[in-house]
CSV table of C-alpha atoms and ligand atoms in Angstrom, one decimal:
chain,number,residue,atom,x,y,z
Y,93,MET,CA,89.9,25.8,93.7
Y,94,LYS,CA,90.2,29.2,92.4
Y,95,VAL,CA,90.4,32.8,93.3
Y,96,SER,CA,87.0,33.3,93.6
Y,97,ASP,CA,86.2,31.2,95.2
Y,98,LEU,CA,88.9,31.2,97.8
Y,99,PHE,CA,88.1,35.5,98.7
Y,100,LYS,CA,84.4,34.0,99.0
Y,101,SER,CA,85.2,31.5,101.4
Y,102,LEU,CA,87.7,34.0,103.1
Y,103,VAL,CA,84.9,36.6,103.1
Y,104,GLU,CA,82.4,34.1,104.8
Y,105,THR,CA,84.7,32.9,107.9
Y,106,ILE,CA,86.2,36.1,109.0
Y,107,SER,CA,83.1,37.4,109.7
Y,108,THR,CA,81.2,34.8,111.2
Y,109,ARG,CA,82.0,35.7,114.4
Y,110,PRO,CA,84.2,38.4,116.4
Y,111,LEU,CA,87.8,37.1,116.1
Y,112,SER,CA,91.0,38.3,118.2
Y,113,ARG,CA,93.5,39.3,115.7
Y,114,ARG,CA,95.7,36.4,116.7
Y,115,GLU,CA,92.9,34.1,114.9
Y,116,LEU,CA,92.9,36.1,112.1
Y,117,GLU,CA,95.9,36.2,111.5
Y,118,LYS,CA,96.1,32.2,111.3
Y,119,ILE,CA,93.5,33.1,108.4
Y,120,LEU,CA,94.5,34.9,106.5
Y,121,ASP,CA,97.9,32.5,106.6
Y,122,GLU,CA,95.5,29.7,106.1
Y,123,TYR,CA,94.2,31.3,103.2
Y,124,GLY,CA,97.0,32.8,102.2
Y,125,LEU,CA,98.3,29.4,101.2
Y,126,ARG,CA,95.6,28.5,99.5
Y,127,LEU,CA,96.3,31.1,97.2
Y,128,VAL,CA,99.8,30.7,96.8
Y,129,SER,CA,98.5,27.6,95.2
Y,130,CYS,CA,96.3,29.4,93.3
Y,131,ASP,CA,99.0,31.9,90.9
Y,132,VAL,CA,98.6,35.0,93.2
Y,133,ALA,CA,102.5,36.1,93.9
Y,134,LEU,CA,103.5,35.9,97.4
Y,135,PRO,CA,104.0,39.7,98.0
Y,136,LEU,CA,100.3,40.3,96.6
Y,137,VAL,CA,99.3,37.7,99.2
Y,138,ASP,CA,101.3,40.1,102.1
Y,139,GLU,CA,99.5,42.8,101.2
Y,140,LEU,CA,96.4,41.5,100.9
Y,141,LYS,CA,96.7,39.7,104.1
Y,142,ASN,CA,98.4,43.9,106.0
Y,143,LYS,CA,95.5,45.2,104.7
Y,144,ILE,CA,92.5,43.1,105.6
Y,145,THR,CA,93.7,43.3,109.0
Y,146,GLU,CA,94.6,47.1,108.7
Y,147,ALA,CA,91.3,47.5,107.9
Y,148,LEU,CA,89.0,45.3,110.3
Y,149,GLU,CA,91.3,47.0,113.1
Y,150,GLY,CA,90.6,50.0,112.4
Y,151,GLN,CA,86.6,49.6,112.1
Y,152,ARG,CA,86.5,48.2,115.0
Y,153,THR,CA,82.9,48.6,117.0
Y,154,PRO,CA,81.3,47.1,120.5
Y,155,VAL,CA,78.8,45.3,118.2
Y,156,PHE,CA,79.7,42.1,115.4
Y,157,ASP,CA,77.8,43.2,112.5
Y,158,LYS,CA,78.9,40.2,110.4
Y,159,ASN,CA,77.9,42.2,106.9
Y,160,ALA,CA,79.5,45.6,108.1
Y,161,VAL,CA,82.6,43.2,108.4
Y,162,LYS,CA,81.9,41.4,105.2
Y,163,ARG,CA,81.8,45.2,103.0
Y,164,ILE,CA,84.7,46.1,104.6
Y,165,VAL,CA,87.0,43.1,103.9
Y,166,GLU,CA,85.3,43.3,100.0
Y,167,LYS,CA,85.8,47.0,99.9
Y,168,GLU,CA,89.7,45.8,100.8
Y,169,LEU,CA,89.6,43.3,98.1
Y,170,GLU,CA,87.7,45.3,95.5
Y,171,ARG,CA,90.7,48.4,95.9
Y,172,LEU,CA,93.8,45.9,96.1
Y,173,LEU,CA,92.7,43.9,93.7
Y,174,LEU,CA,92.6,46.8,91.1
Y,175,GLU,CA,95.5,48.2,92.3
Y,176,ALA,CA,97.1,45.0,91.4
Y,177,LEU,CA,96.2,45.0,88.3
Y,178,GLY,CA,97.0,48.7,87.6
Y,179,GLY,CA,94.2,49.7,85.3
Y,180,SER,CA,93.1,49.2,81.7
Y,181,GLY,CA,95.9,49.8,80.0
Y,182,PHE,CA,96.2,50.7,76.5
Y,183,ASP,CA,94.9,49.7,72.6
Y,184,LEU,CA,96.8,48.5,70.9
Y,185,VAL,CA,94.6,48.8,67.9
Y,186,GLU,CA,94.1,52.7,68.5
Y,187,GLU,CA,97.8,52.5,69.5
Y,188,ALA,CA,99.1,50.3,65.9
Y,189,LYS,CA,96.4,53.6,63.8
Y,190,LYS,CA,98.4,56.6,65.7
Y,191,SER,CA,100.9,54.8,65.4
Y,192,GLN,CA,104.3,56.5,63.4
Y,193,LYS,CA,104.6,53.8,61.4
Y,194,PRO,CA,105.5,50.8,60.6
Y,195,PHE,CA,104.2,50.2,63.7
Y,196,LYS,CA,107.0,47.4,65.4
Y,197,LEU,CA,105.7,44.9,68.3
Y,198,LEU,CA,108.1,42.7,69.4
Y,199,PHE,CA,106.4,39.3,71.4
Y,200,ILE,CA,108.8,37.4,74.0
Y,201,GLY,CA,108.4,34.7,76.7
Y,202,VAL,CA,109.3,31.5,77.5
Y,203,ASN,CA,109.6,28.1,75.4
Y,204,GLY,CA,106.0,27.4,74.3
Y,205,VAL,CA,103.9,29.9,76.0
Y,206,GLY,CA,101.8,30.9,72.9
Y,207,LYS,CA,103.7,33.8,71.8
Y,208,THR,CA,103.4,32.6,67.7
Y,209,THR,CA,100.1,32.1,68.8
Y,210,THR,CA,99.9,35.7,69.6
Y,211,ILE,CA,101.2,36.5,67.4
Y,212,ALA,CA,99.0,35.8,64.8
Y,213,LYS,CA,95.9,37.0,67.2
Y,214,VAL,CA,97.0,40.1,66.8
Y,215,ALA,CA,98.1,40.4,63.2
Y,216,TYR,CA,94.6,38.9,62.7
Y,217,LEU,CA,92.8,41.8,64.8
Y,218,LEU,CA,94.9,45.1,62.9
Y,219,LYS,CA,94.7,43.1,59.5
Y,220,LYS,CA,90.5,43.5,60.4
Y,221,ALA,CA,91.3,47.0,61.3
Y,222,GLY,CA,92.3,47.7,58.1
Y,223,LEU,CA,96.1,47.9,58.8
Y,224,SER,CA,98.7,46.5,56.5
Y,225,VAL,CA,100.7,44.1,58.4
Y,226,LEU,CA,103.6,42.2,57.8
Y,227,LEU,CA,105.3,39.1,60.4
Y,228,ALA,CA,109.0,38.2,61.3
Y,229,CYS,CA,110.4,35.2,62.5
Y,230,SER,CA,112.9,36.2,64.4
Y,231,ASP,CA,112.5,32.5,65.8
Y,232,THR,CA,115.6,31.2,63.9
Y,233,PHE,CA,116.0,28.6,66.6
Y,234,ARG,CA,113.5,25.5,66.7
Y,235,ALA,CA,112.6,24.1,64.5
Y,236,GLY,CA,109.3,24.1,62.4
Y,237,ALA,CA,109.4,27.9,64.3
Y,238,MET,CA,109.6,29.1,60.6
Y,239,GLU,CA,106.8,26.9,58.7
Y,240,GLN,CA,104.2,27.1,62.2
Y,241,LEU,CA,104.3,30.9,61.2
Y,242,SER,CA,104.4,30.8,57.7
Y,243,GLN,CA,101.4,28.7,57.8
Y,244,HIS,CA,99.6,31.7,60.2
Y,245,ALA,CA,100.6,33.5,57.5
Y,246,LYS,CA,99.4,32.2,54.6
Y,247,SER,CA,96.1,31.3,56.8
Y,248,LEU,CA,95.9,35.4,57.5
Y,249,GLY,CA,97.0,36.2,53.8
Y,250,LEU,CA,100.1,38.2,55.6
Y,251,PRO,CA,104.1,38.4,53.9
Y,252,MET,CA,106.5,37.2,56.1
Y,253,VAL,CA,110.5,37.8,56.3
Y,254,SER,CA,112.9,35.1,57.6
Y,255,LYS,CA,116.0,34.1,57.2
Y,256,GLU,CA,117.2,30.3,57.3
Y,257,TYR,CA,118.2,28.9,60.9
Y,258,GLY,CA,120.9,30.0,62.9
Y,259,SER,CA,121.2,32.7,61.4
Y,260,ASP,CA,121.5,36.0,63.5
Y,261,PRO,CA,118.2,37.0,64.8
Y,262,ALA,CA,118.3,40.3,65.3
Y,263,SER,CA,119.4,40.6,61.8
Y,264,VAL,CA,116.3,39.1,60.9
Y,265,GLY,CA,114.1,42.2,63.1
Y,266,PHE,CA,116.5,44.7,61.3
Y,267,GLU,CA,115.7,43.3,57.9
Y,268,ALA,CA,112.0,42.9,58.4
Y,269,VAL,CA,112.0,47.2,60.0
Y,270,ALA,CA,113.7,48.1,56.9
Y,271,TYR,CA,111.5,46.2,54.3
Y,272,ALA,CA,107.9,47.2,56.3
Y,273,SER,CA,109.6,50.9,55.8
Y,274,SER,CA,110.9,50.7,52.3
Y,275,ARG,CA,107.6,48.3,50.9
Y,276,GLY,CA,105.3,50.9,53.3
Y,277,PHE,CA,103.7,48.3,56.0
Y,278,GLU,CA,101.8,50.0,58.3
Y,279,ALA,CA,102.9,47.4,61.4
Y,280,VAL,CA,105.1,44.9,62.1
Y,281,LEU,CA,105.0,42.1,64.2
Y,282,ILE,CA,108.8,40.1,65.3
Y,283,ASP,CA,108.0,36.6,66.6
Y,284,THR,CA,110.9,35.6,68.5
Y,285,ALA,CA,112.2,32.0,70.0
Y,286,GLY,CA,111.1,31.1,73.3
Y,287,ARG,CA,113.7,31.3,76.3
Y,288,MET,CA,114.2,30.2,80.5
Y,289,HIS,CA,114.3,33.9,81.6
Y,290,THR,CA,117.0,32.3,83.7
Y,291,ASP,CA,119.5,32.5,81.2
Y,292,ILE,CA,121.4,34.9,80.7
Y,293,ASN,CA,122.7,34.4,77.3
Y,294,LEU,CA,119.4,34.3,75.8
Y,295,MET,CA,118.1,37.3,77.5
Y,296,ASP,CA,121.5,39.1,76.6
Y,297,GLU,CA,121.0,38.0,72.8
Y,298,LEU,CA,116.8,39.2,73.0
Y,299,ARG,CA,118.0,42.6,74.8
Y,300,LYS,CA,120.3,42.9,71.2
Y,301,ILE,CA,116.9,42.0,69.0
Y,302,LYS,CA,114.9,44.3,71.3
Y,303,ARG,CA,118.2,47.2,70.5
Y,304,VAL,CA,118.4,46.4,66.8
Y,305,VAL,CA,114.2,46.8,65.8
Y,306,GLU,CA,113.4,49.6,68.8
Y,307,PRO,CA,109.9,48.3,69.0
Y,308,SER,CA,107.4,50.4,69.5
Y,309,TYR,CA,106.1,48.5,72.1
Y,310,THR,CA,107.6,45.2,73.3
Y,311,ILE,CA,104.8,41.8,74.6
Y,312,LEU,CA,105.4,39.3,77.1
Y,313,VAL,CA,103.5,36.7,76.6
Y,314,VAL,CA,102.6,34.4,79.8
Y,315,ASP,CA,101.0,31.5,80.0
Y,316,ALA,CA,98.1,31.5,82.4
Y,317,LEU,CA,98.3,27.5,83.5
Y,318,THR,CA,102.6,28.7,84.7
Y,319,GLY,CA,101.6,28.4,88.0
Y,320,ASN,CA,103.8,30.7,90.2
Y,321,ASP,CA,106.7,30.6,88.0
Y,322,ALA,CA,104.6,33.5,85.7
Y,323,TRP,CA,105.3,36.2,88.5
Y,324,ASN,CA,109.2,34.8,88.1
Y,325,GLN,CA,108.5,35.3,84.2
Y,326,ALA,CA,107.4,38.9,84.9
Y,327,SER,CA,109.9,40.1,87.2
Y,328,ASP,CA,113.2,38.5,85.3
Y,329,PHE,CA,111.9,39.2,81.7
Y,330,LYS,CA,111.3,43.1,82.8
Y,331,SER,CA,114.4,43.7,84.7
Y,332,GLN,CA,116.2,41.8,82.2
Y,333,VAL,CA,114.5,43.4,78.4
Y,334,GLY,CA,112.1,45.2,79.5
Y,335,TYR,CA,108.3,45.4,77.7
Y,336,ASP,CA,105.2,47.2,77.7
Y,337,ALA,CA,102.6,44.6,78.6
Y,338,ILE,CA,101.7,41.1,78.6
Y,339,ILE,CA,99.3,39.5,76.7
Y,340,LEU,CA,98.3,36.7,79.1
Y,341,ALA,CA,97.3,32.9,76.3
Y,342,LYS,CA,95.9,29.9,77.2
Y,343,PHE,CA,93.2,32.0,79.5
Y,344,ASP,CA,90.4,29.7,79.1
Y,345,ALA,CA,92.3,26.9,80.0
Y,346,ASP,CA,92.8,28.5,83.5
Y,347,ASP,CA,90.6,27.6,86.4
Y,348,LYS,CA,93.1,28.9,89.2
Y,349,GLY,CA,92.7,33.0,88.0
Y,350,GLY,CA,95.7,33.9,90.0
Y,351,ALA,CA,98.3,34.7,87.4
Y,352,ALA,CA,97.0,37.8,85.7
Y,353,LEU,CA,97.1,39.2,89.3
Y,354,SER,CA,100.5,38.6,89.8
Y,355,VAL,CA,101.5,39.9,86.2
Y,356,SER,CA,100.7,42.9,86.8
Y,357,TYR,CA,101.5,43.0,90.7
Y,358,VAL,CA,104.3,42.0,90.2
Y,359,SER,CA,105.6,44.0,87.3
Y,360,LYS,CA,103.2,47.3,86.9
Y,361,LYS,CA,102.0,46.3,83.2
Y,362,PRO,CA,99.3,46.1,82.8
Y,363,VAL,CA,97.6,42.9,81.3
Y,364,ILE,CA,96.3,44.1,77.4
Y,365,TYR,CA,94.6,40.7,76.2
Y,366,VAL,CA,94.1,37.7,76.9
Y,367,GLY,CA,93.9,34.2,75.1
Y,368,THR,CA,90.9,32.5,75.4
Y,369,GLY,CA,91.2,29.6,73.0
Y,370,GLN,CA,93.6,28.7,69.4
Y,371,LYS,CA,91.0,30.7,67.4
Y,372,TYR,CA,92.4,33.7,65.7
Y,373,SER,CA,89.7,35.7,67.0
Y,374,ASP,CA,90.8,33.9,70.8
Y,375,LEU,CA,92.1,36.9,71.9
Y,376,GLU,CA,90.1,39.3,74.3
Y,377,ARG,CA,90.7,43.2,75.8
Y,378,PHE,CA,91.6,42.7,79.1
Y,379,ASN,CA,89.4,44.3,81.5
Y,380,PRO,CA,90.3,45.1,84.9
Y,381,GLU,CA,86.8,45.9,86.4
Y,382,ASN,CA,85.1,43.3,85.2
Y,383,TYR,CA,87.8,40.7,85.9
Y,384,VAL,CA,87.8,42.1,89.7
Y,385,LYS,CA,83.7,41.7,90.0
Y,386,SER,CA,84.3,38.8,88.5
Y,387,LEU,CA,86.6,37.5,91.2
Y,388,LEU,CA,84.4,39.0,93.9
Y,389,SER,CA,81.0,38.2,92.1
Y,390,THR,CA,80.2,34.9,94.4
Y,391,ILE,CA,80.8,37.1,98.2
A,98,GTP,N1,93.3,27.3,74.9
A,98,GTP,C1,94.9,28.1,74.2
A,98,GTP,N2,95.6,27.4,73.5
A,98,GTP,C2,96.2,28.2,73.3
A,98,GTP,C3,96.3,29.7,73.7
A,98,GTP,N3,97.5,30.5,73.1
A,98,GTP,C4,98.4,28.9,72.2
A,98,GTP,N4,97.7,28.0,72.4
A,98,GTP,C5,98.3,26.6,72.3
A,98,GTP,O1,99.7,26.3,72.8
A,98,GTP,C6,100.2,25.5,72.3
A,98,GTP,C7,101.7,26.7,72.4
A,98,GTP,O2,102.1,28.1,71.8
A,98,GTP,P1,102.5,28.5,70.6
A,98,GTP,O3,102.2,29.6,70.0
A,98,GTP,O4,103.4,27.2,69.5
A,98,GTP,O5,103.8,29.1,71.8
A,98,GTP,P2,105.3,29.6,71.5
A,98,GTP,O6,105.7,30.4,72.6
A,98,GTP,O7,105.1,30.7,70.6
A,98,GTP,O8,106.5,28.3,71.5
A,98,GTP,P3,107.5,28.4,71.3
A,98,GTP,O9,107.9,29.2,69.6
A,98,GTP,O10,108.2,27.5,71.4
A,98,GTP,O11,108.6,28.9,72.5
A,98,GTP,C8,100.1,25.1,71.0
A,98,GTP,O12,99.1,24.0,70.9
A,98,GTP,C9,98.9,26.8,70.7
A,98,GTP,O13,97.5,26.4,70.1
A,98,GTP,C10,95.3,30.3,74.3
A,98,GTP,O14,94.6,31.3,73.8
A,98,GTP,N5,94.2,29.5,75.0
A,99,MG,MG1,106.8,30.2,68.8
């Protein structure tokens, strides 16, 4: 089931006949559970339930009007979902152009979510915009991590800074920034090893990398297929490390649709791009208005 189908079915169910408050609550509880199974964060589901109840209570008319009820719920959903997504964020390319140089981007996230692939895509985008880009592999932990990024660097025609496996990831970041500054690179993109948001030591290591690098922006990469853990990741990385924006990878493979709403709602940080495939060009600006429209288009 997709979030958009659930919203359609919810609005249909609510607007079919007049409902007592109890009946409405029962329906909202049932749809709430189904929304959670579509990766919509529990606190957002609770807010949706409350706000829809309030909106309908305030609009009691003597005669039941199916279309009026439908309009009220649809409007309330639209307002809430836009609020959950918190605006369209910033344009990374524009930020890179106007930023003090080097523009430093630090990518963080759980193992396998798509960080390295996303870095290659962002590098492609910045290079296309005319910026000189340097890649840095601060993942000195996972076997094959340097070879993977270096393969992207080769394909994109970009240089890469790395050190031997096992070396301090913060020192790679520091040296990459120093190298970018001395050689006049306009942007430096730093990859980090994947880590669980619950691992205190690895979170501490990430804080150190961030302190040393002083990134212009820290980007959390989240896998849209993660399910309900996505919003725990968004929340824990925010409280423990801090970041400025989210890129949602594997958006193309997500048939539920709740992840984007949840991560922004929980973190109050914008989703700025979504990954839509494995090619370098498969990175799209995320537009909250269009996304909400698509979620509500079938109502
Ligand atoms: N379909 C699809 N696949 C993606 C996308 N982004 C990444 N992938 C795939 O996801 C897998 C993992 O991607 P990586 O970029 O290696 O992930 P990572 O977060 O760097 O992984 P670690 O460094 O091991 O933590 C690869 O097979 C990628 O091709 C996307 O937007 N869409
Ligand atoms: Mg990686």
